[in-house]
Each structure stands twice: as structure tokens, then as C-alpha cells.
Amino acid sequence: IRRPPRSTPLYSSAASDVYKRQIKNFCDKDWTAVKRFRAIGIPVVFLTGDPFNAKILSNRNLPYVVNRGAGFHRDKVNFLDEILEEYKCKAEDVVYLGDDLFDYGIMEVVGHPYSMADSPSMLQNISVPLACKGGENAIMYLFEDLEELEIIPRIPYDVVMDKIYELDLKEKF
């Protein structure tokens, strides 16, 4: 029996790395937005349930926490206190961008929860949904939204360009 391809691939722990990369998408504008956050002094930490993201994040010199792996899966909210302590901030100061039900617990307690247009409605109901889907410049749209709402300072790109280049040089490819 031939079936049409699924619009959303099923996750399989036996999937190849190529297949896994197709599930989670980041684009160049997202990585630039991450550098823009960091260049203006805002730390960025990735809290991911996908262990295959660790190598990507490590190569980009970005801090991350993986909350699941072989034989374990912890709710992301369980890592929040450790992150708050390390970065000397409060939950109400945290901006969190989530895309799946596994993000629900942490999104309930942070001050600025955001989701993507293709996130489950359960997440969108407790967050600010962005106009884009996951993998479509979500971090860039988040940065611009936070600037527009004056949650982060609007600093001209050319003022931070040297810092962005400096951060870019620390990445490994």
C-alpha cells in the first residue's frame, strides 16, 4: 500500500543523523540573532530534548542543557533553578522560546514565554506566538519582537558588529 508522505515526520531513536537534522531546523539568521543577543550582553542557553543538538551547539560555542537521553527524561523546568543561579537572574526575567509540549512546564514559570506558529495550541495559549514556524527564522523574529516591545534594548547593528564578528570567530565548523 502506498501512502502519501507525512507532513510531520515521526521521531525514531534509530533514525540516522541526516534524518534527525531534518526534524530540527536552525537557519543562518537564527544563529546571527543568537550572536546579536550575546553581543548586547544577553546570555543565550539552549535547553534541548534532542541529544543530537549538543554537537551543533558545542561547535557554535553555545551553552546548552540536554534533558533527555538513553534511559532518562527530565522535565525542562527541573533545570531552571540551575540556569537562574548560573546567570544570576530571576524566572520573570527569562525569555523562553518553545515549540513542543515538553516545553509547557518551563513556559508556565518564565516571565516571557514565546512559541512558534506551528506549536501546539496548548503552548500558544500560555505564550506569545511568533508569526513564523519552527525553522523559519524563529530566533530572529523573537529578537525583533523583544526589541519592538522594549524588553531588550534596541542597539544599532553597526554598534555591535565587531562583537558579533568576534563571537562568529569562536565557532567551529
mmCIF file of C-alpha atoms in Angstrom:
data_model
loop_
_atom_site.group_PDB
_atom_site.id
_atom_site.type_symbol
_atom_site.label_atom_id
_atom_site.label_comp_id
_atom_site.label_asym_id
_atom_site.label_seq_id
_atom_site.Cartn_x
_atom_site.Cartn_y
_atom_site.Cartn_z
ATOM 1 C CA ILE A 1 0.000 0.000 0.000
ATOM 2 C CA ARG A 2 1.422 3.373 -0.969
ATOM 3 C CA ARG A 3 0.675 6.189 1.416
ATOM 4 C CA PRO A 4 1.329 9.883 0.922
ATOM 5 C CA PRO A 5 4.294 11.213 2.895
ATOM 6 C CA ARG A 6 3.525 12.594 6.345
ATOM 7 C CA SER A 7 3.786 16.342 6.675
ATOM 8 C CA THR A 8 5.333 15.836 10.120
ATOM 9 C CA PRO A 9 7.947 13.076 10.321
ATOM 10 C CA LEU A 10 7.697 10.546 13.122
ATOM 11 C CA TYR A 11 10.573 10.604 15.567
ATOM 12 C CA SER A 12 12.592 7.438 15.743
ATOM 13 C CA SER A 13 15.507 6.920 18.084
ATOM 14 C CA ALA A 14 17.003 4.688 15.410
ATOM 15 C CA ALA A 15 16.883 7.462 12.826
ATOM 16 C CA SER A 16 20.075 8.464 11.092
ATOM 17 C CA ASP A 17 21.790 11.758 11.870
ATOM 18 C CA VAL A 18 20.665 13.062 8.495
ATOM 19 C CA TYR A 19 17.027 12.325 9.332
ATOM 20 C CA LYS A 20 17.442 13.914 12.755
ATOM 21 C CA ARG A 21 18.814 17.106 11.241
ATOM 22 C CA GLN A 22 15.704 17.341 9.106
ATOM 23 C CA ILE A 23 13.483 17.290 12.208
ATOM 24 C CA LYS A 24 15.177 20.227 13.967
ATOM 25 C CA ASN A 25 15.986 23.195 11.782
ATOM 26 C CA PHE A 26 18.011 26.262 12.577
ATOM 27 C CA CYS A 27 18.869 28.763 9.882
ATOM 28 C CA ASP A 28 21.682 31.257 9.466
ATOM 29 C CA LYS A 29 19.536 34.199 10.563
ATOM 30 C CA ASP A 30 18.775 32.366 13.822
ATOM 31 C CA TRP A 31 22.480 31.913 14.555
ATOM 32 C CA THR A 32 23.082 35.589 13.796
ATOM 33 C CA ALA A 33 20.227 36.531 16.152
ATOM 34 C CA VAL A 34 21.835 34.416 18.895
ATOM 35 C CA LYS A 35 25.060 36.357 18.361
ATOM 36 C CA ARG A 36 23.112 39.633 18.483
ATOM 37 C CA PHE A 37 21.646 38.664 21.875
ATOM 38 C CA ARG A 38 25.089 37.767 23.169
ATOM 39 C CA ALA A 39 26.732 40.859 21.662
ATOM 40 C CA ILE A 40 24.418 43.133 23.677
ATOM 41 C CA GLY A 41 25.113 41.182 26.869
ATOM 42 C CA ILE A 42 22.118 38.834 26.946
ATOM 43 C CA PRO A 43 23.167 35.234 27.589
ATOM 44 C CA VAL A 44 21.552 32.507 25.484
ATOM 45 C CA VAL A 45 21.206 28.957 26.810
ATOM 46 C CA PHE A 46 19.668 26.135 24.782
ATOM 47 C CA LEU A 47 17.548 23.669 26.757
ATOM 48 C CA THR A 48 17.002 20.794 24.363
ATOM 49 C CA GLY A 49 15.468 17.355 24.467
ATOM 50 C CA ASP A 50 17.373 16.345 21.354
ATOM 51 C CA PRO A 51 20.844 14.994 22.216
ATOM 52 C CA PHE A 52 21.970 15.393 18.587
ATOM 53 C CA ASN A 53 21.815 19.191 19.084
ATOM 54 C CA ALA A 54 24.706 19.027 21.586
ATOM 55 C CA LYS A 55 27.395 18.779 18.894
ATOM 56 C CA ILE A 56 25.895 21.641 16.885
ATOM 57 C CA LEU A 57 25.681 23.877 19.963
ATOM 58 C CA SER A 58 29.133 22.914 21.183
ATOM 59 C CA ASN A 59 30.632 23.724 17.768
ATOM 60 C CA ARG A 60 28.932 27.122 17.929
ATOM 61 C CA ASN A 61 30.370 27.719 21.408
ATOM 62 C CA LEU A 62 26.896 27.961 22.978
ATOM 63 C CA PRO A 63 25.854 26.781 26.438
ATOM 64 C CA TYR A 64 23.217 24.057 26.477
ATOM 65 C CA VAL A 65 21.422 21.532 28.660
ATOM 66 C CA VAL A 66 20.129 18.229 27.284
ATOM 67 C CA ASN A 67 17.183 16.977 29.313
ATOM 68 C CA ARG A 68 16.827 13.508 27.822
ATOM 69 C CA GLY A 69 18.927 10.666 26.562
ATOM 70 C CA ALA A 70 19.264 6.912 26.838
ATOM 71 C CA GLY A 71 17.272 5.916 29.905
ATOM 72 C CA PHE A 72 16.373 9.372 31.226
ATOM 73 C CA HIS A 73 13.997 12.235 30.503
ATOM 74 C CA ARG A 74 13.604 15.122 32.959
ATOM 75 C CA ASP A 75 11.116 17.941 32.679
ATOM 76 C CA LYS A 76 12.880 21.077 31.426
ATOM 77 C CA VAL A 77 11.541 23.106 34.344
ATOM 78 C CA ASN A 78 13.787 20.992 36.612
ATOM 79 C CA PHE A 79 16.839 22.720 35.104
ATOM 80 C CA LEU A 80 15.579 26.274 35.559
ATOM 81 C CA ASP A 81 16.930 26.887 39.082
ATOM 82 C CA GLU A 82 20.423 25.838 37.998
ATOM 83 C CA ILE A 83 20.288 28.176 34.990
ATOM 84 C CA LEU A 84 18.927 31.064 37.082
ATOM 85 C CA GLU A 85 21.697 30.608 39.615
ATOM 86 C CA GLU A 86 24.422 30.408 36.989
ATOM 87 C CA TYR A 87 23.248 33.544 35.178
ATOM 88 C CA LYS A 88 22.174 35.474 38.303
ATOM 89 C CA CYS A 89 18.640 36.215 37.137
ATOM 90 C CA LYS A 90 15.029 35.546 38.118
ATOM 91 C CA ALA A 91 12.421 33.432 36.310
ATOM 92 C CA GLU A 92 10.409 36.550 35.472
ATOM 93 C CA ASP A 93 13.420 37.878 33.520
ATOM 94 C CA VAL A 94 13.732 34.776 31.331
ATOM 95 C CA VAL A 95 12.612 34.719 27.710
ATOM 96 C CA TYR A 96 11.900 31.153 26.596
ATOM 97 C CA LEU A 97 11.074 30.021 23.069
ATOM 98 C CA GLY A 98 9.341 26.641 22.995
ATOM 99 C CA ASP A 99 7.956 24.520 20.203
ATOM 100 C CA ASP A 100 6.550 21.337 21.733
ATOM 101 C CA LEU A 101 4.579 20.009 24.692
ATOM 102 C CA PHE A 102 7.820 19.177 26.507
ATOM 103 C CA ASP A 103 8.309 22.949 26.892
ATOM 104 C CA TYR A 104 4.983 23.517 28.668
ATOM 105 C CA GLY A 105 6.213 23.206 32.273
ATOM 106 C CA ILE A 106 9.025 25.716 31.937
ATOM 107 C CA MET A 107 6.905 28.079 29.858
ATOM 108 C CA GLU A 108 4.407 28.300 32.713
ATOM 109 C CA VAL A 109 7.007 29.760 35.089
ATOM 110 C CA VAL A 110 9.197 32.076 32.990
ATOM 111 C CA GLY A 111 8.350 35.742 32.539
ATOM 112 C CA HIS A 112 8.357 35.867 28.753
ATOM 113 C CA PRO A 113 7.231 32.610 27.106
ATOM 114 C CA TYR A 114 7.151 32.538 23.291
ATOM 115 C CA SER A 115 6.121 29.824 20.836
ATOM 116 C CA MET A 116 6.128 29.272 17.085
ATOM 117 C CA ALA A 117 3.114 29.421 14.782
ATOM 118 C CA ASP A 118 3.242 25.639 14.371
ATOM 119 C CA SER A 119 3.489 24.911 18.103
ATOM 120 C CA PRO A 120 0.609 23.020 19.721
ATOM 121 C CA SER A 121 -2.253 25.317 20.749
ATOM 122 C CA MET A 122 -1.653 24.298 24.363
ATOM 123 C CA LEU A 123 1.687 26.197 24.179
ATOM 124 C CA GLN A 124 0.318 29.094 22.182
ATOM 125 C CA ASN A 125 -2.358 29.623 24.850
ATOM 126 C CA ILE A 126 0.277 30.347 27.524
ATOM 127 C CA SER A 127 2.767 32.241 25.374
ATOM 128 C CA VAL A 128 3.235 34.876 22.719
ATOM 129 C CA PRO A 129 3.074 33.013 19.397
ATOM 130 C CA LEU A 130 5.511 34.265 16.779
ATOM 131 C CA ALA A 131 4.335 34.671 13.187
ATOM 132 C CA CYS A 132 6.788 32.042 11.934
ATOM 133 C CA LYS A 133 7.034 28.284 12.157
ATOM 134 C CA GLY A 134 9.973 26.424 13.669
ATOM 135 C CA GLY A 135 12.992 26.548 11.352
ATOM 136 C CA GLU A 136 11.783 29.773 9.731
ATOM 137 C CA ASN A 137 13.993 32.350 11.475
ATOM 138 C CA ALA A 138 12.182 31.986 14.818
ATOM 139 C CA ILE A 139 15.073 33.309 16.911
ATOM 140 C CA MET A 140 15.466 36.295 14.587
ATOM 141 C CA TYR A 141 11.738 37.078 14.890
ATOM 142 C CA LEU A 142 11.995 36.666 18.669
ATOM 143 C CA PHE A 143 14.881 39.166 18.814
ATOM 144 C CA GLU A 144 12.965 41.709 16.742
ATOM 145 C CA ASP A 145 9.781 41.245 18.786
ATOM 146 C CA LEU A 146 11.668 41.768 22.051
ATOM 147 C CA GLU A 147 13.246 44.931 20.625
ATOM 148 C CA GLU A 148 9.875 46.232 19.451
ATOM 149 C CA LEU A 149 8.330 45.615 22.886
ATOM 150 C CA GLU A 150 11.387 47.229 24.529
ATOM 151 C CA ILE A 151 12.060 44.090 26.573
ATOM 152 C CA ILE A 152 15.631 44.250 25.270
ATOM 153 C CA PRO A 153 17.489 47.402 24.241
ATOM 154 C CA ARG A 154 17.466 48.439 20.602
ATOM 155 C CA ILE A 155 21.154 48.793 19.796
ATOM 156 C CA PRO A 156 22.105 49.580 16.205
ATOM 157 C CA TYR A 157 23.604 46.632 14.386
ATOM 158 C CA ASP A 158 26.752 48.527 13.421
ATOM 159 C CA VAL A 159 27.475 49.323 17.085
ATOM 160 C CA VAL A 160 27.689 45.618 17.953
ATOM 161 C CA MET A 161 29.074 44.342 14.643
ATOM 162 C CA ASP A 162 32.637 43.883 15.943
ATOM 163 C CA LYS A 163 31.346 41.823 18.885
ATOM 164 C CA ILE A 164 29.223 39.708 16.504
ATOM 165 C CA TYR A 165 32.290 39.018 14.352
ATOM 166 C CA GLU A 166 34.260 38.137 17.486
ATOM 167 C CA LEU A 167 31.593 35.621 18.529
ATOM 168 C CA ASP A 168 31.451 34.243 14.983
ATOM 169 C CA LEU A 169 35.205 33.563 15.013
ATOM 170 C CA LYS A 170 34.797 31.352 18.111
ATOM 171 C CA GLU A 171 32.560 28.905 16.249
ATOM 172 C CA LYS A 172 33.956 25.645 14.875
ATOM 173 C CA PHE A 173 32.827 24.211 11.562
#
